Amino acid sequence: MTAKRLPVPPFTAETAQQKVRAAEDAWNSRDPERVALGYTEDSEWRNRDVFLSGRAEIVEFLREKWQYELDYRLRKELWAFTDNRIAVRFEYEWRNDEDRWFRSYGNENWEFDENGLMRRRYASINDIPIAADERRISL
C-alpha cells in the first residue's frame, strides 16, 4: 500500500500552495532521500536535458547535483493549478567549488497521483552568474 502525501488532489488554491511549500522545504533540506519520498516509485522527470525514471535515479541525480551546487537555496512560487497538476516558477542560488555564485531560474510542471505523490516533473532551467553580493536568497 502506498502512503499518502497530503494534500492530495483535487487541489484548491490553498492545498496547491501547501504542496509548493512542502516541495520547497524538502528541496532546501538537500536530502535526496527526503525529496524522493514525494515522488512515485516510477516517477518520470525531465530536468534540463536529463531524463530520469524512478526514485533510485532521482536520489542519485540529487546526490550528484548537491555535490556540485553548493550552498543551494531555493524559492518556489505557485503559478497555476488544476485538479491534479501544479505549475511553479522558481529561482535558486548556489555556488560552485571555485566559489562562483549562480542564480538559476525555471518553471516546473507537476502531475500527481491520487495519493498526492508526484508522478511527473518537467523542469526547464536557466543559469546566470551573479556576484556574491547580488544574492537574494539567504542561507
C-alpha atoms as an extended CHARMM CRD file, in Angstrom:
* protein
*
       139  EXT
         1         1  MET       CA              0.0000000000        0.0000000000        0.0000000000  PROA      1               0.0000000000
         2         2  THR       CA              1.2630000000        3.4460000000       -0.9350000000  PROA      2               0.0000000000
         3         3  ALA       CA              1.3840000000        6.0970000000        1.7760000000  PROA      3               0.0000000000
         4         4  LYS       CA             -0.4560000000        9.3340000000        1.0960000000  PROA      4               0.0000000000
         5         5  ARG       CA              1.4240000000       12.6290000000        0.8450000000  PROA      5               0.0000000000
         6         6  LEU       CA             -1.0640000000       15.2570000000        1.9460000000  PROA      6               0.0000000000
         7         7  PRO       CA             -2.5510000000       17.2550000000        0.4670000000  PROA      7               0.0000000000
         8         8  VAL       CA             -3.9410000000       15.0520000000       -2.2790000000  PROA      8               0.0000000000
         9         9  PRO       CA             -5.7440000000       16.0180000000       -5.4960000000  PROA      9               0.0000000000
        10        10  PRO       CA             -8.0370000000       17.5950000000       -6.4460000000  PROA      10              0.0000000000
        11        11  PHE       CA             -6.1760000000       20.7530000000       -5.4470000000  PROA      11              0.0000000000
        12        12  THR       CA             -7.6110000000       24.0440000000       -4.2790000000  PROA      12              0.0000000000
        13        13  ALA       CA             -5.6400000000       27.2900000000       -4.1760000000  PROA      13              0.0000000000
        14        14  GLU       CA             -4.8320000000       26.5730000000       -0.5350000000  PROA      14              0.0000000000
        15        15  THR       CA             -3.7670000000       22.9460000000       -0.9810000000  PROA      15              0.0000000000
        16        16  ALA       CA             -1.7480000000       23.7070000000       -4.1310000000  PROA      16              0.0000000000
        17        17  GLN       CA              0.1410000000       26.3440000000       -2.1400000000  PROA      17              0.0000000000
        18        18  GLN       CA              0.7300000000       23.8000000000        0.6360000000  PROA      18              0.0000000000
        19        19  LYS       CA              2.1700000000       21.3600000000       -1.9200000000  PROA      19              0.0000000000
        20        20  VAL       CA              4.5320000000       24.0390000000       -3.2580000000  PROA      20              0.0000000000
        21        21  ARG       CA              5.7460000000       24.9300000000        0.2740000000  PROA      21              0.0000000000
        22        22  ALA       CA              6.2970000000       21.2490000000        1.1060000000  PROA      22              0.0000000000
        23        23  ALA       CA              8.3540000000       20.7760000000       -2.0720000000  PROA      23              0.0000000000
        24        24  GLU       CA             10.3940000000       23.9170000000       -1.3440000000  PROA      24              0.0000000000
        25        25  ASP       CA             11.0990000000       22.7340000000        2.2060000000  PROA      25              0.0000000000
        26        26  ALA       CA             12.1270000000       19.2630000000        1.0430000000  PROA      26              0.0000000000
        27        27  TRP       CA             14.4740000000       20.5710000000       -1.6600000000  PROA      27              0.0000000000
        28        28  ASN       CA             16.0430000000       23.0850000000        0.7350000000  PROA      28              0.0000000000
        29        29  SER       CA             16.8800000000       20.2050000000        3.0720000000  PROA      29              0.0000000000
        30        30  ARG       CA             19.3020000000       18.9730000000        0.3800000000  PROA      30              0.0000000000
        31        31  ASP       CA             18.4280000000       15.4440000000        1.4910000000  PROA      31              0.0000000000
        32        32  PRO       CA             17.9420000000       13.3270000000       -1.6750000000  PROA      32              0.0000000000
        33        33  GLU       CA             16.0530000000       10.5680000000        0.1450000000  PROA      33              0.0000000000
        34        34  ARG       CA             13.6380000000       13.0550000000        1.7320000000  PROA      34              0.0000000000
        35        35  VAL       CA             12.9930000000       14.7470000000       -1.6150000000  PROA      35              0.0000000000
        36        36  ALA       CA             12.4560000000       11.4160000000       -3.4010000000  PROA      36              0.0000000000
        37        37  LEU       CA              9.7010000000       10.3720000000       -0.9680000000  PROA      37              0.0000000000
        38        38  GLY       CA              7.4440000000       12.9780000000       -2.5890000000  PROA      38              0.0000000000
        39        39  TYR       CA              7.5470000000       11.1120000000       -5.9200000000  PROA      39              0.0000000000
        40        40  THR       CA              6.0020000000        7.8620000000       -7.1090000000  PROA      40              0.0000000000
        41        41  GLU       CA              8.2840000000        4.8170000000       -7.3450000000  PROA      41              0.0000000000
        42        42  ASP       CA              8.1430000000        5.1360000000      -11.1580000000  PROA      42              0.0000000000
        43        43  SER       CA              8.1330000000        8.9510000000      -11.3510000000  PROA      43              0.0000000000
        44        44  GLU       CA              9.2020000000       10.4910000000      -14.6750000000  PROA      44              0.0000000000
        45        45  TRP       CA             11.4660000000       13.5220000000      -14.6870000000  PROA      45              0.0000000000
        46        46  ARG       CA             12.9640000000       15.9060000000      -17.1440000000  PROA      46              0.0000000000
        47        47  ASN       CA             15.4890000000       18.2080000000      -15.5220000000  PROA      47              0.0000000000
        48        48  ARG       CA             17.1160000000       20.4350000000      -18.1360000000  PROA      48              0.0000000000
        49        49  ASP       CA             18.4240000000       17.8370000000      -20.6210000000  PROA      49              0.0000000000
        50        50  VAL       CA             18.4010000000       14.9040000000      -18.1920000000  PROA      50              0.0000000000
        51        51  PHE       CA             15.5970000000       12.3390000000      -18.2390000000  PROA      51              0.0000000000
        52        52  LEU       CA             15.0570000000       10.1790000000      -15.1460000000  PROA      52              0.0000000000
        53        53  SER       CA             12.7180000000        7.3930000000      -14.1770000000  PROA      53              0.0000000000
        54        54  GLY       CA             12.0480000000        6.2480000000      -10.6320000000  PROA      54              0.0000000000
        55        55  ARG       CA             13.1020000000        7.1720000000       -7.1310000000  PROA      55              0.0000000000
        56        56  ALA       CA             16.5080000000        5.4860000000       -7.2730000000  PROA      56              0.0000000000
        57        57  GLU       CA             17.5410000000        7.6230000000      -10.2600000000  PROA      57              0.0000000000
        58        58  ILE       CA             16.1280000000       10.7330000000       -8.5790000000  PROA      58              0.0000000000
        59        59  VAL       CA             18.1830000000       10.0960000000       -5.4260000000  PROA      59              0.0000000000
        60        60  GLU       CA             21.3820000000        9.5440000000       -7.4070000000  PROA      60              0.0000000000
        61        61  PHE       CA             20.7580000000       12.6460000000       -9.5330000000  PROA      61              0.0000000000
        62        62  LEU       CA             20.1890000000       14.8240000000       -6.4550000000  PROA      62              0.0000000000
        63        63  ARG       CA             23.2830000000       13.4690000000       -4.6880000000  PROA      63              0.0000000000
        64        64  GLU       CA             25.4030000000       14.4820000000       -7.6780000000  PROA      64              0.0000000000
        65        65  LYS       CA             23.5920000000       17.8220000000       -8.0690000000  PROA      65              0.0000000000
        66        66  TRP       CA             24.2630000000       18.9090000000       -4.4950000000  PROA      66              0.0000000000
        67        67  GLN       CA             27.9120000000       17.8710000000       -4.6520000000  PROA      67              0.0000000000
        68        68  TYR       CA             28.2940000000       20.4200000000       -7.4560000000  PROA      68              0.0000000000
        69        69  GLU       CA             25.6800000000       23.0480000000       -6.4810000000  PROA      69              0.0000000000
        70        70  LEU       CA             26.9850000000       24.0900000000       -3.0530000000  PROA      70              0.0000000000
        71        71  ASP       CA             25.0150000000       26.2020000000       -0.5600000000  PROA      71              0.0000000000
        72        72  TYR       CA             21.8820000000       25.5650000000       -2.6430000000  PROA      72              0.0000000000
        73        73  ARG       CA             18.8640000000       27.6390000000       -1.5830000000  PROA      73              0.0000000000
        74        74  LEU       CA             15.5190000000       27.5840000000       -3.4150000000  PROA      74              0.0000000000
        75        75  ARG       CA             12.3120000000       29.6120000000       -3.6020000000  PROA      75              0.0000000000
        76        76  LYS       CA              9.2050000000       28.3090000000       -5.4130000000  PROA      76              0.0000000000
        77        77  GLU       CA              6.0710000000       30.2240000000       -6.3650000000  PROA      77              0.0000000000
        78        78  LEU       CA              2.7180000000       28.7300000000       -7.3150000000  PROA      78              0.0000000000
        79        79  TRP       CA              1.9330000000       29.7420000000      -10.8880000000  PROA      79              0.0000000000
        80        80  ALA       CA             -1.1940000000       27.7090000000      -11.7310000000  PROA      80              0.0000000000
        81        81  PHE       CA             -3.0570000000       24.5350000000      -10.7460000000  PROA      81              0.0000000000
        82        82  THR       CA             -5.8530000000       22.1990000000      -11.8340000000  PROA      82              0.0000000000
        83        83  ASP       CA             -7.2930000000       19.0230000000      -10.3090000000  PROA      83              0.0000000000
        84        84  ASN       CA             -4.0240000000       17.0420000000      -10.1530000000  PROA      84              0.0000000000
        85        85  ARG       CA             -1.4720000000       19.3680000000      -11.7480000000  PROA      85              0.0000000000
        86        86  ILE       CA              0.5770000000       22.2860000000      -10.4640000000  PROA      86              0.0000000000
        87        87  ALA       CA              2.8680000000       24.7020000000      -12.3090000000  PROA      87              0.0000000000
        88        88  VAL       CA              5.5250000000       26.6330000000      -10.4290000000  PROA      88              0.0000000000
        89        89  ARG       CA              8.1890000000       29.1970000000      -11.1860000000  PROA      89              0.0000000000
        90        90  PHE       CA             11.3210000000       29.0900000000       -9.1330000000  PROA      90              0.0000000000
        91        91  GLU       CA             14.7280000000       30.5320000000       -8.5820000000  PROA      91              0.0000000000
        92        92  TYR       CA             17.6230000000       29.1740000000       -6.6230000000  PROA      92              0.0000000000
        93        93  GLU       CA             21.1190000000       30.2930000000       -5.8190000000  PROA      93              0.0000000000
        94        94  TRP       CA             24.2250000000       28.1980000000       -5.4280000000  PROA      94              0.0000000000
        95        95  ARG       CA             27.9740000000       28.3430000000       -5.7420000000  PROA      95              0.0000000000
        96        96  ASN       CA             30.4420000000       26.0070000000       -7.3590000000  PROA      96              0.0000000000
        97        97  ASP       CA             33.6720000000       24.6880000000       -5.8600000000  PROA      97              0.0000000000
        98        98  GLU       CA             35.5240000000       27.7180000000       -7.3000000000  PROA      98              0.0000000000
        99        99  ASP       CA             33.2990000000       29.9520000000       -5.1270000000  PROA      99              0.0000000000
       100       100  ARG       CA             31.4440000000       31.3970000000       -8.1330000000  PROA      100             0.0000000000
       101       101  TRP       CA             27.7860000000       32.1520000000       -7.4800000000  PROA      101             0.0000000000
       102       102  PHE       CA             24.8480000000       31.4860000000       -9.7950000000  PROA      102             0.0000000000
       103       103  ARG       CA             21.1290000000       32.0940000000       -9.8350000000  PROA      103             0.0000000000
       104       104  SER       CA             19.0210000000       29.5360000000      -11.6420000000  PROA      104             0.0000000000
       105       105  TYR       CA             15.5430000000       30.3840000000      -12.9130000000  PROA      105             0.0000000000
       106       106  GLY       CA             12.9500000000       27.9710000000      -14.1450000000  PROA      106             0.0000000000
       107       107  ASN       CA              9.4850000000       26.5540000000      -14.4590000000  PROA      107             0.0000000000
       108       108  GLU       CA              8.2080000000       23.1570000000      -13.4260000000  PROA      108             0.0000000000
       109       109  ASN       CA              5.0930000000       21.2500000000      -14.4020000000  PROA      109             0.0000000000
       110       110  TRP       CA              3.9630000000       18.6770000000      -11.8620000000  PROA      110             0.0000000000
       111       111  GLU       CA              1.3870000000       15.8800000000      -12.1230000000  PROA      111             0.0000000000
       112       112  PHE       CA              0.2430000000       13.9780000000       -9.0300000000  PROA      112             0.0000000000
       113       113  ASP       CA             -1.3560000000       10.5920000000       -8.4540000000  PROA      113             0.0000000000
       114       114  GLU       CA             -4.3800000000       10.0490000000       -6.2090000000  PROA      114             0.0000000000
       115       115  ASN       CA             -2.0900000000        9.5940000000       -3.1630000000  PROA      115             0.0000000000
       116       116  GLY       CA             -0.5090000000       13.0370000000       -3.5640000000  PROA      116             0.0000000000
       117       117  LEU       CA              2.7870000000       11.6950000000       -4.9300000000  PROA      117             0.0000000000
       118       118  MET       CA              4.3060000000       13.4200000000       -7.9260000000  PROA      118             0.0000000000
       119       119  ARG       CA              4.3380000000       11.0770000000      -10.9150000000  PROA      119             0.0000000000
       120       120  ARG       CA              5.7140000000       13.5700000000      -13.4310000000  PROA      120             0.0000000000
       121       121  ARG       CA              8.0650000000       16.5370000000      -13.0520000000  PROA      121             0.0000000000
       122       122  TYR       CA              9.2360000000       18.5180000000      -16.0660000000  PROA      122             0.0000000000
       123       123  ALA       CA             11.7120000000       21.3240000000      -15.3270000000  PROA      123             0.0000000000
       124       124  SER       CA             13.1790000000       23.9480000000      -17.6310000000  PROA      124             0.0000000000
       125       125  ILE       CA             16.0840000000       25.8220000000      -16.0360000000  PROA      125             0.0000000000
       126       126  ASN       CA             18.4900000000       28.6220000000      -16.9900000000  PROA      126             0.0000000000
       127       127  ASP       CA             21.5370000000       29.7400000000      -15.0150000000  PROA      127             0.0000000000
       128       128  ILE       CA             23.1540000000       33.1570000000      -14.7640000000  PROA      128             0.0000000000
       129       129  PRO       CA             26.3710000000       34.0090000000      -12.9400000000  PROA      129             0.0000000000
       130       130  ILE       CA             25.9830000000       36.5030000000      -10.1040000000  PROA      130             0.0000000000
       131       131  ALA       CA             28.3460000000       38.2180000000       -7.7000000000  PROA      131             0.0000000000
       132       132  ALA       CA             28.2400000000       37.0680000000       -4.0880000000  PROA      132             0.0000000000
       133       133  ASP       CA             26.8240000000       40.4650000000       -3.0600000000  PROA      133             0.0000000000
       134       134  GLU       CA             23.9180000000       40.0540000000       -5.5440000000  PROA      134             0.0000000000
       135       135  ARG       CA             22.4570000000       37.0840000000       -3.6810000000  PROA      135             0.0000000000
       136       136  ARG       CA             18.8140000000       37.4750000000       -2.6720000000  PROA      136             0.0000000000
       137       137  ILE       CA             18.0960000000       34.1470000000       -1.0000000000  PROA      137             0.0000000000
       138       138  SER       CA             19.6280000000       33.8130000000        2.4500000000  PROA      138             0.0000000000
       139       139  LEU       CA             21.0250000000       30.5710000000        3.7620000000  PROA      139             0.0000000000
